[in-house]
Backbone as JSON, one array per atom type, in Angstrom:
{
  "sequence": "LTIIFKSFQECVEQKVYQAEMDELPAAFADGSKNGGDKHGANSLKITEKVSGQHIEIQAKYIGTTIVVRQVGRYLTFAVRMPEEVVNAVEDRDSQGLYLCLRGCPLNQQIDFQTFRLAQAAEGRARRKGPSLPAPPEAFTYESATAKCREKLPVEDLYFQSCVFDLLTTGDVNFMLAAYYAFEDVKMLHSNKDKLHLYERTRALAPGNAAPSEHPWALPALWVALLSLSQCWLGLL",
  "N": [[20.77, 6.04, 4.39], [19.34, 2.98, 6.21], [18.92, -0.1, 6.7], [17.43, -3.25, 8.0], [18.24, -6.27, 8.89], [16.34, -8.89, 10.2], [17.14, -11.3, 12.71], [16.68, -14.59, 11.88], [15.17, -17.38, 12.4], [17.28, -20.52, 12.2], [18.42, -19.64, 9.87], [19.57, -16.89, 9.15], [21.66, -14.36, 10.71], [20.92, -11.2, 12.61], [21.4, -8.71, 10.81], [22.66, -5.33, 9.69], [22.14, -2.95, 7.03], [24.19, -0.02, 6.16], [24.52, 3.05, 4.54], [25.26, 6.4, 3.15], [25.69, 9.66, 1.57], [27.98, 9.19, -0.76], [29.31, 7.24, 0.2], [28.65, 4.11, -0.37], [28.83, 1.04, 0.97], [29.73, -2.37, 0.26], [29.33, -4.02, 2.16], [27.61, -5.33, 4.96], [27.59, -3.82, 7.85], [28.98, -4.6, 10.18], [31.14, -5.42, 8.57], [30.88, -8.16, 7.17], [29.58, -10.03, 4.69], [27.69, -11.86, 4.13], [24.93, -13.5, 5.51], [25.8, -14.12, 8.14], [27.24, -16.72, 10.47], [25.63, -18.88, 10.41], [23.15, -21.7, 9.44], [22.05, -20.98, 6.88], [23.25, -18.85, 5.98], [24.12, -17.92, 3.61], [21.91, -17.49, 1.98], [21.62, -14.79, 2.34], [23.2, -12.07, 0.72], [25.02, -9.84, -0.05], [26.08, -7.87, -3.0], [28.06, -6.36, -4.94], [27.72, -4.02, -7.76], [28.63, -1.61, -9.12], [31.16, 0.1, -8.27], [30.77, 2.05, -5.33], [28.43, 3.01, -6.5], [26.03, 1.2, -7.22], [24.74, -1.12, -5.48], [23.71, -4.56, -5.13], [21.29, -6.34, -2.69], [20.56, -9.57, -2.18], [18.37, -11.51, -0.26], [17.33, -14.26, -0.07], [15.95, -15.72, 1.58], [13.73, -14.8, 2.22], [12.95, -13.95, -0.21], [13.15, -11.74, -1.47], [14.31, -8.85, -3.21], [16.76, -6.08, -2.85], [18.34, -2.91, -4.36], [20.13, -0.43, -4.16], [21.19, 2.59, -4.96], [23.65, 5.06, -5.85], [22.76, 8.57, -6.81], [23.83, 11.1, -8.18], [23.87, 13.35, -5.64], [22.24, 11.88, -4.31], [20.55, 9.14, -2.24], [18.82, 6.35, -3.74], [16.52, 3.71, -3.76], [15.45, 0.42, -4.36], [12.99, -1.89, -3.89], [12.03, -5.71, -4.29], [9.6, -7.25, -2.85], [8.02, -10.1, -1.68], [4.16, -10.33, -1.37], [3.33, -11.57, 1.07], [5.0, -11.12, 2.8], [5.42, -8.29, 2.74], [2.82, -7.61, 4.22], [3.23, -9.1, 6.49], [5.14, -7.44, 7.92], [3.66, -5.2, 7.59], [1.61, -5.36, 9.35], [2.88, -5.48, 12.14], [2.39, -3.59, 14.48], [3.6, -3.05, 16.66], [6.37, -3.16, 16.19], [8.01, -1.64, 16.0], [10.46, -0.11, 13.93], [9.34, -0.21, 10.46], [8.76, -1.3, 7.03], [7.91, 1.69, 4.78], [4.41, 1.78, 3.43], [2.47, 3.56, 2.6], [3.11, 5.53, 1.12], [3.74, 9.19, -0.07], [4.06, 11.21, 2.78], [1.55, 13.59, 3.8], [2.3, 16.4, 4.33], [4.46, 16.8, 2.79], [3.39, 16.41, -0.11], [3.05, 17.89, -2.97], [0.81, 20.38, -4.58], [0.99, 20.03, -7.99], [-0.18, 21.4, -9.92], [-0.85, 23.98, -8.71], [1.89, 24.8, -8.53], [2.82, 25.2, -10.91], [1.22, 27.23, -11.68], [2.48, 29.26, -10.34], [4.85, 29.38, -10.94], [4.96, 30.32, -13.67], [3.83, 32.62, -13.08], [6.28, 33.39, -12.22], [7.86, 33.36, -14.21], [6.51, 35.84, -15.63], [6.55, 38.13, -14.42], [9.92, 38.01, -14.5], [10.23, 38.98, -17.31], [9.63, 41.65, -17.32], [11.48, 42.98, -16.32], [15.19, 43.37, -16.46], [16.44, 42.63, -13.95], [15.98, 40.59, -12.73], [16.91, 37.96, -13.65], [17.21, 34.37, -14.82], [17.94, 31.57, -13.09], [20.96, 29.45, -14.21], [20.23, 27.04, -13.54], [17.45, 26.36, -13.82], [14.56, 25.11, -15.17], [12.05, 25.18, -17.95], [8.46, 24.13, -18.56], [8.76, 23.2, -20.98], [11.48, 22.51, -21.17], [12.12, 21.07, -19.33], [10.63, 18.82, -20.39], [11.37, 18.24, -22.29], [14.01, 16.96, -21.83], [13.67, 15.35, -20.33], [12.9, 13.48, -21.84], [14.91, 12.28, -22.96], [15.79, 9.99, -21.39], [13.99, 9.14, -21.14], [11.83, 7.8, -23.26], [8.75, 7.28, -22.67], [5.94, 8.56, -21.52], [5.38, 8.2, -18.94], [4.76, 7.23, -14.98], [7.47, 7.52, -13.99], [8.67, 9.19, -16.02], [7.01, 11.34, -15.65], [7.2, 11.64, -13.19], [10.3, 12.8, -13.31], [10.14, 14.96, -15.01], [8.73, 16.58, -13.29], [10.67, 16.89, -10.56], [12.58, 18.14, -12.24], [11.8, 20.83, -12.65], [11.26, 21.68, -10.13], [13.65, 21.4, -8.83], [15.58, 21.49, -10.48], [18.1, 20.32, -10.79], [19.58, 17.79, -12.37], [20.65, 15.43, -11.83], [18.44, 14.12, -11.05], [16.76, 13.37, -13.16], [18.1, 11.41, -13.98], [17.8, 9.72, -11.82], [15.54, 8.91, -12.15], [15.38, 7.63, -14.38], [17.36, 5.26, -13.71], [15.11, 4.24, -11.43], [13.34, 3.19, -13.27], [14.99, 1.19, -14.8], [15.33, -0.08, -12.57], [13.26, -1.5, -12.12], [12.53, -2.89, -14.74], [14.31, -4.93, -14.02], [13.36, -5.71, -12.0], [10.52, -6.55, -11.76], [8.12, -8.6, -12.2], [6.07, -8.91, -13.9], [6.42, -8.12, -17.45], [4.9, -6.52, -18.66], [3.32, -4.89, -17.17], [5.09, -2.26, -16.74], [5.01, 0.3, -16.91], [3.56, 2.66, -15.71], [0.84, 4.77, -15.22], [-1.17, 5.99, -13.77], [-2.03, 7.89, -10.55], [-1.28, 6.06, -7.13], [-3.31, 6.07, -5.52], [-5.96, 8.69, -4.89], [-4.79, 11.77, -4.46], [-5.2, 13.7, -0.97], [-7.77, 15.91, 0.09], [-7.48, 19.42, -1.28], [-4.71, 18.65, -2.01], [-4.53, 17.82, -4.85], [-4.55, 17.36, -8.63], [-6.24, 18.61, -11.26], [-7.53, 15.8, -13.6], [-6.91, 15.51, -15.98], [-4.39, 16.49, -15.83], [-2.18, 14.88, -14.84], [-0.01, 15.55, -12.63], [0.57, 15.78, -10.12], [2.56, 15.14, -7.08], [3.1, 11.57, -6.88], [1.69, 9.57, -4.71], [3.22, 7.13, -4.0], [6.2, 6.38, -5.12], [6.85, 4.14, -6.99], [9.69, 2.99, -7.43], [11.51, 4.41, -6.61], [12.83, 6.29, -4.22], [14.22, 8.9, -3.33], [16.47, 9.54, -0.39], [17.09, 11.6, 2.36], [17.22, 10.19, 4.9], [16.31, 6.7, 5.48], [14.58, 4.32, 6.78], [14.44, 0.56, 6.35], [13.04, -2.22, 8.02], [13.31, -5.41, 7.85], [11.76, -9.04, 7.83]],
  "CA": [[19.96, 4.7, 4.61], [19.52, 1.75, 7.14], [18.11, -1.22, 6.01], [17.61, -4.08, 8.83], [17.33, -7.98, 8.49], [16.6, -9.4, 11.47], [17.73, -12.71, 12.83], [15.66, -15.6, 11.47], [15.47, -18.99, 12.92], [18.71, -21.13, 11.84], [18.81, -19.19, 8.68], [20.64, -15.83, 9.19], [21.67, -13.46, 11.85], [20.64, -9.81, 12.29], [22.27, -7.86, 9.65], [22.31, -3.93, 9.4], [23.42, -2.17, 6.02], [24.16, 1.47, 6.49], [24.65, 3.94, 3.49], [25.58, 7.47, 3.16], [26.0, 9.94, 0.29], [29.43, 9.01, -1.17], [29.89, 6.36, 0.76], [27.76, 2.98, -0.52], [29.49, 0.13, 0.73], [29.49, -3.41, -0.29], [29.25, -5.0, 2.92], [27.08, -4.58, 6.37], [28.07, -2.65, 8.78], [30.23, -5.39, 10.86], [32.29, -5.94, 7.36], [30.58, -9.15, 6.77], [28.75, -10.01, 2.89], [26.17, -12.45, 3.97], [24.23, -13.32, 6.46], [26.5, -14.42, 9.47], [27.93, -18.15, 10.87], [24.34, -19.87, 10.68], [23.36, -22.49, 8.06], [21.09, -20.61, 5.85], [23.99, -17.56, 5.74], [24.34, -17.53, 1.9], [20.68, -16.77, 1.92], [21.37, -13.39, 2.47], [24.23, -11.54, 0.56], [25.47, -8.3, -0.76], [26.84, -8.07, -4.24], [28.83, -4.94, -5.45], [27.5, -3.97, -9.21], [29.38, -0.85, -9.37], [32.03, 0.54, -7.02], [30.41, 3.32, -4.75], [27.26, 3.81, -7.05], [24.95, 0.53, -7.17], [24.81, -2.22, -4.96], [22.21, -5.09, -4.68], [21.25, -7.32, -1.6], [19.48, -10.36, -2.53], [17.59, -11.96, 0.53], [16.68, -14.91, -0.61], [15.28, -16.78, 2.66], [12.33, -14.05, 2.14], [12.39, -13.76, -1.74], [13.64, -10.47, -1.53], [15.85, -8.13, -3.51], [16.92, -4.95, -2.63], [19.14, -2.26, -5.31], [20.75, 0.76, -3.63], [22.21, 3.15, -5.69], [23.98, 6.89, -5.35], [23.03, 9.33, -8.31], [24.5, 12.48, -7.75], [23.71, 13.53, -4.62], [21.26, 11.39, -3.61], [20.45, 7.61, -2.46], [17.71, 5.8, -4.13], [16.7, 2.13, -3.6], [13.87, -0.15, -5.17], [12.88, -3.42, -3.55], [11.26, -6.18, -4.54], [8.93, -8.4, -1.71], [6.62, -11.15, -1.92], [3.24, -9.97, -0.53], [2.81, -11.86, 2.49], [6.0, -10.71, 3.47], [5.07, -7.1, 3.01], [1.65, -8.1, 5.26], [3.77, -9.85, 7.82], [5.82, -6.39, 8.33], [2.92, -3.88, 7.94], [0.63, -5.81, 10.56], [3.36, -5.74, 13.45], [2.53, -2.09, 14.5], [4.54, -2.59, 17.59], [7.57, -3.97, 16.27], [8.87, -0.37, 15.94], [10.59, 0.15, 12.3], [8.91, -1.34, 9.11], [8.52, -0.65, 5.93], [6.39, 2.48, 4.35], [4.01, 1.62, 2.46], [1.53, 4.19, 2.65], [3.4, 6.88, 0.06], [4.75, 10.35, 0.66], [3.12, 11.8, 3.78], [0.64, 14.52, 3.19], [2.98, 17.15, 4.42], [5.49, 16.39, 2.11], [2.92, 16.52, -1.2], [3.01, 19.42, -3.67], [0.02, 20.62, -5.65], [1.86, 20.81, -8.95], [-1.0, 22.53, -10.8], [-0.37, 25.33, -8.38], [3.92, 25.14, -8.6], [3.35, 25.82, -12.44], [0.91, 28.59, -11.71], [3.1, 30.23, -9.45], [6.06, 29.11, -11.93], [4.25, 30.97, -14.89], [3.98, 34.0, -12.74], [7.8, 34.09, -11.79], [8.52, 34.17, -15.56], [6.13, 36.76, -16.27], [7.47, 39.26, -13.45], [10.85, 38.18, -14.73], [10.11, 39.13, -18.19], [9.39, 42.7, -17.02], [12.72, 43.86, -16.34], [16.53, 42.75, -15.99], [16.6, 42.67, -12.83], [15.58, 38.99, -11.97], [17.96, 36.85, -14.36], [16.73, 32.67, -14.48], [19.19, 31.08, -12.6], [21.06, 28.7, -15.0], [19.83, 25.57, -13.46], [15.84, 26.74, -14.22], [14.0, 24.34, -16.27], [10.67, 25.37, -18.04], [7.97, 22.75, -18.67], [8.84, 22.68, -21.83], [12.98, 22.04, -21.63], [12.37, 19.85, -18.63], [10.12, 17.57, -20.73], [12.74, 17.45, -23.57], [15.48, 16.79, -21.16], [13.2, 13.91, -19.66], [12.58, 12.29, -22.98], [16.24, 11.82, -23.65], [16.25, 8.95, -21.03], [12.51, 8.27, -20.85], [10.89, 8.2, -23.99], [7.57, 6.83, -22.92], [5.1, 9.47, -20.53], [4.47, 7.26, -17.79], [5.31, 7.69, -13.8], [8.84, 7.82, -14.12], [9.12, 10.56, -16.75], [6.25, 12.69, -14.8], [8.4, 12.28, -11.72], [11.5, 13.51, -13.52], [9.69, 16.43, -14.94], [8.35, 17.17, -11.8], [11.96, 17.12, -10.31], [13.41, 18.57, -12.92], [11.25, 22.26, -12.51], [11.19, 21.57, -8.72], [14.8, 21.14, -8.17], [16.55, 21.95, -11.7], [19.13, 19.34, -10.64], [19.59, 16.87, -13.53], [20.53, 13.62, -11.45], [17.04, 13.67, -10.94], [16.62, 12.32, -14.54], [18.97, 9.93, -14.09], [17.22, 9.09, -10.52], [13.86, 7.95, -12.49], [15.89, 6.45, -15.33], [17.64, 4.01, -13.11], [14.52, 3.86, -10.98], [12.91, 2.54, -14.3], [15.9, 0.18, -15.31], [15.44, -1.53, -11.61], [11.19, -2.18, -12.16], [12.63, -3.63, -15.78], [14.89, -6.22, -13.3], [12.79, -6.82, -10.61], [9.08, -6.73, -11.97], [8.0, -10.18, -12.8], [5.24, -8.96, -15.03], [6.93, -7.01, -18.08], [3.53, -5.77, -19.24], [3.33, -3.73, -16.22], [6.12, -1.69, -16.62], [4.85, 1.48, -17.45], [2.73, 2.87, -14.83], [0.24, 5.89, -15.69], [-2.24, 6.61, -12.53], [-1.5, 7.42, -9.24], [-1.35, 4.6, -6.69], [-4.26, 6.41, -4.68], [-6.04, 9.9, -4.91], [-4.35, 12.8, -3.12], [-6.05, 14.91, -0.13], [-8.36, 17.47, -0.55], [-6.07, 20.43, -1.42], [-3.42, 18.43, -2.9], [-5.38, 17.08, -6.02], [-4.64, 18.25, -9.38], [-7.07, 18.06, -12.33], [-7.14, 14.48, -14.11], [-6.18, 15.63, -17.33], [-2.87, 17.05, -15.58], [-1.42, 13.92, -13.59], [1.31, 15.94, -12.33], [0.78, 15.71, -8.35], [3.58, 14.68, -6.71], [2.85, 10.44, -6.68], [1.8, 9.16, -3.3], [3.89, 6.34, -4.35], [6.88, 6.21, -6.17], [7.38, 2.45, -6.9], [11.27, 2.37, -7.27], [12.22, 5.7, -6.37], [12.76, 7.03, -3.32], [15.59, 9.64, -2.82], [15.6, 10.15, 0.9], [18.6, 11.64, 3.38], [17.59, 9.07, 5.71], [15.27, 6.06, 5.29], [14.94, 3.13, 7.52], [13.82, -0.46, 6.16], [13.01, -3.3, 9.03], [12.89, -6.26, 7.19], [11.96, -9.95, 8.57]],
  "C": [[20.14, 3.55, 5.2], [18.15, 0.83, 6.67], [18.5, -2.58, 7.3], [17.18, -5.24, 8.65], [17.72, -8.35, 9.41], [16.96, -10.82, 11.74], [16.58, -13.54, 12.75], [15.95, -16.76, 11.3], [16.9, -19.41, 13.12], [19.53, -20.1, 10.81], [19.92, -17.97, 8.7], [20.4, -14.92, 10.72], [21.13, -12.14, 11.14], [21.84, -9.16, 12.01], [22.21, -6.26, 9.6], [23.09, -3.76, 8.61], [22.82, -0.91, 6.41], [25.1, 2.04, 5.36], [24.21, 5.35, 3.44], [26.08, 8.16, 1.92], [27.63, 9.83, 0.38], [30.04, 7.73, -0.34], [28.21, 5.08, 1.0], [28.5, 1.75, -0.65], [29.09, -1.06, 0.4], [29.67, -4.43, 0.67], [28.6, -4.51, 4.19], [27.8, -4.56, 7.12], [28.89, -3.24, 9.9], [30.88, -6.01, 10.15], [31.77, -7.23, 7.1], [29.55, -8.8, 5.14], [27.85, -10.88, 3.12], [25.48, -12.45, 5.28], [24.6, -13.91, 8.12], [27.13, -16.4, 9.62], [26.71, -19.16, 10.98], [24.11, -20.36, 9.44], [22.78, -21.98, 7.32], [22.26, -19.07, 5.32], [24.32, -17.02, 4.25], [23.21, -17.1, 1.54], [20.29, -15.19, 1.68], [22.8, -13.23, 2.17], [24.24, -10.13, -0.13], [26.46, -8.2, -1.7], [27.03, -6.44, -5.01], [28.57, -4.79, -6.98], [28.4, -3.39, -9.6], [30.1, 0.2, -8.36], [31.21, 1.68, -6.86], [29.42, 3.65, -5.41], [26.24, 2.69, -7.15], [25.61, -0.48, -6.34], [23.79, -3.28, -4.73], [22.51, -6.62, -3.54], [19.99, -8.11, -1.84], [19.13, -11.66, -0.59], [16.65, -13.38, 0.44], [15.59, -16.03, -0.09], [13.7, -16.24, 2.58], [11.94, -13.7, 0.54], [12.63, -12.43, -1.74], [14.68, -9.99, -2.06], [16.01, -6.71, -3.38], [18.0, -4.11, -3.79], [19.21, -0.93, -4.59], [21.53, 1.17, -4.75], [22.69, 4.79, -5.14], [23.88, 7.33, -6.91], [22.83, 10.4, -7.81], [24.7, 12.55, -6.7], [22.59, 12.8, -3.79], [21.41, 9.7, -3.34], [19.43, 7.57, -2.98], [17.84, 3.71, -4.02], [15.34, 1.74, -4.28], [14.32, -1.13, -4.29], [11.71, -3.84, -4.25], [10.86, -7.47, -3.49], [7.93, -9.31, -2.11], [5.33, -10.48, -0.8], [2.96, -10.34, 0.66], [3.96, -11.58, 3.16], [5.97, -9.49, 3.66], [3.94, -7.36, 4.21], [2.21, -8.33, 6.44], [4.34, -8.24, 8.14], [4.79, -5.26, 8.75], [2.12, -4.47, 9.13], [1.52, -5.51, 11.98], [3.35, -4.28, 13.83], [3.44, -2.1, 15.91], [5.99, -3.06, 17.92], [9.32, -2.65, 16.25], [9.24, 0.25, 14.06], [9.93, -0.54, 11.21], [8.72, -0.72, 8.05], [7.5, 0.51, 5.51], [5.58, 2.17, 3.42], [2.64, 2.45, 1.98], [1.7, 5.89, 1.58], [3.57, 7.98, 0.74], [3.54, 10.99, 1.7], [2.47, 13.01, 3.05], [1.22, 16.07, 3.37], [4.02, 17.47, 3.68], [4.87, 16.79, 0.03], [2.75, 17.74, -2.02], [1.86, 19.4, -4.62], [1.04, 21.25, -7.21], [0.77, 21.54, -10.03], [-0.37, 23.95, -10.07], [1.16, 25.66, -8.59], [3.44, 26.04, -9.98], [2.82, 27.05, -12.7], [1.73, 29.25, -11.32], [4.64, 30.62, -10.35], [5.86, 30.16, -12.98], [4.14, 32.43, -14.17], [4.69, 34.64, -12.39], [7.89, 34.51, -13.17], [7.79, 35.32, -16.01], [6.65, 38.58, -15.41], [9.01, 39.45, -14.06], [11.42, 38.91, -16.25], [9.83, 40.72, -18.6], [10.49, 43.71, -16.93], [14.01, 42.95, -16.24], [16.95, 42.34, -14.82], [16.2, 41.3, -12.15], [15.37, 37.86, -13.08], [17.52, 35.4, -13.65], [18.11, 32.39, -13.86], [19.47, 29.87, -13.57], [20.76, 27.22, -14.89], [18.23, 25.38, -13.75], [15.6, 25.73, -15.28], [12.72, 24.78, -16.84], [10.15, 23.97, -18.21], [8.19, 22.37, -19.93], [10.72, 21.96, -22.23], [12.9, 20.94, -20.75], [11.66, 18.55, -19.17], [10.9, 16.98, -21.83], [14.0, 16.84, -23.02], [15.31, 15.39, -20.67], [13.19, 12.89, -20.99], [14.02, 11.61, -23.39], [16.66, 10.28, -22.98], [14.81, 7.85, -20.88], [11.34, 9.04, -21.71], [9.06, 8.16, -23.56], [6.93, 7.77, -21.45], [4.59, 8.87, -19.67], [4.95, 8.04, -16.07], [6.4, 8.17, -14.06], [9.12, 9.26, -14.71], [8.06, 11.82, -16.29], [6.78, 12.77, -13.55], [9.87, 12.78, -12.11], [11.58, 14.75, -14.06], [9.41, 17.47, -14.22], [9.59, 17.68, -11.11], [12.97, 18.24, -11.07], [12.84, 20.18, -12.4], [10.98, 22.44, -10.97], [12.81, 21.6, -7.86], [16.08, 21.86, -9.31], [17.75, 21.42, -11.59], [18.63, 17.9, -11.37], [19.9, 15.53, -12.99], [19.66, 13.19, -11.33], [16.09, 12.71, -12.31], [17.24, 11.2, -14.37], [18.36, 9.35, -13.04], [15.92, 8.01, -11.41], [14.62, 7.15, -13.66], [16.36, 5.21, -14.84], [16.81, 3.67, -12.23], [13.86, 2.67, -11.87], [13.36, 1.31, -14.61], [15.89, -0.4, -14.06], [14.28, -1.97, -11.65], [12.0, -3.15, -13.22], [13.39, -4.94, -15.22], [13.71, -6.78, -12.64], [11.36, -7.35, -11.2], [8.78, -8.01, -12.65], [7.01, -10.19, -14.07], [5.98, -7.7, -15.9], [5.88, -6.36, -18.62], [3.12, -4.9, -18.39], [4.37, -2.73, -15.9], [5.9, -0.16, -16.23], [3.28, 1.65, -16.18], [2.31, 4.68, -15.02], [-0.38, 6.64, -14.98], [-1.44, 6.6, -11.55], [-1.81, 6.12, -8.46], [-3.06, 4.94, -5.84], [-4.52, 8.01, -4.84], [-5.61, 10.54, -4.05], [-5.58, 13.59, -2.05], [-6.69, 15.7, -0.99], [-7.32, 18.48, -0.36], [-4.96, 19.75, -2.0], [-3.79, 17.62, -4.07], [-5.13, 18.18, -7.57], [-5.58, 17.54, -10.42], [-6.43, 16.73, -12.93], [-6.4, 14.9, -15.15], [-4.63, 15.99, -16.97], [-2.46, 16.55, -14.26], [-0.48, 14.42, -13.26], [1.39, 16.12, -10.91], [1.79, 15.02, -8.06], [3.16, 13.28, -5.89], [2.68, 9.95, -5.5], [2.75, 7.97, -3.36], [4.58, 6.31, -5.05], [7.73, 4.73, -6.17], [8.51, 2.42, -6.8], [11.81, 3.12, -7.04], [12.28, 6.29, -5.12], [14.15, 7.7, -3.12], [15.2, 10.37, -1.6], [17.26, 10.45, 1.43], [18.58, 10.6, 4.43], [16.32, 7.99, 5.69], [15.6, 4.46, 6.15], [14.01, 1.62, 6.89], [13.9, -1.83, 7.44], [12.43, -4.44, 8.27], [12.73, -8.08, 8.09], [12.97, -10.57, 8.71]]
}
């Protein structure tokens, strides 16, 4: 995970934050914890919340807060940013790296309805003989739902993401990732009445859409949860 804070007037110097699995530093790449030697250096700072697991970056000069966590083998981040800053970044197509706003690429979207049908067919084949035992990590729809309810009692986007990930990976760390994503939203969101999300942010492309009564297709935008091997954020 690489986050670039660009030099900003007389306020902060350019700073780069880099994290890898099992290496979540509480400092920028140059070892500093603020915006450098300029007048407004303390308007950009890093705070370690839990050693090796949870850091928070405050960029007050652009009204932005970034939360980075390691959950199991994954890095996750949540960002709160003013709309005018988001739009300023989005409009500069020539600047190179910028925050991805348009959701999950089409080639990474999965039709959950098709996945469940394939899982059911596999289950029927397994029951026909002992030669295809279920791996210990495998979840059924019912067991994934029950597991996710342990941390996420409301069946919203975060709950749906949890169920989807348990079914497709069998990795219980995704339950914690979804839980912490919701906890980050509770901290970052200015409107507490809109914490729970129940609909996708946009319709999926033809061939990737699930029926409306089964809103389980991989969300086009995971509001506060992005589990990535590498991601770039370019900030003003």
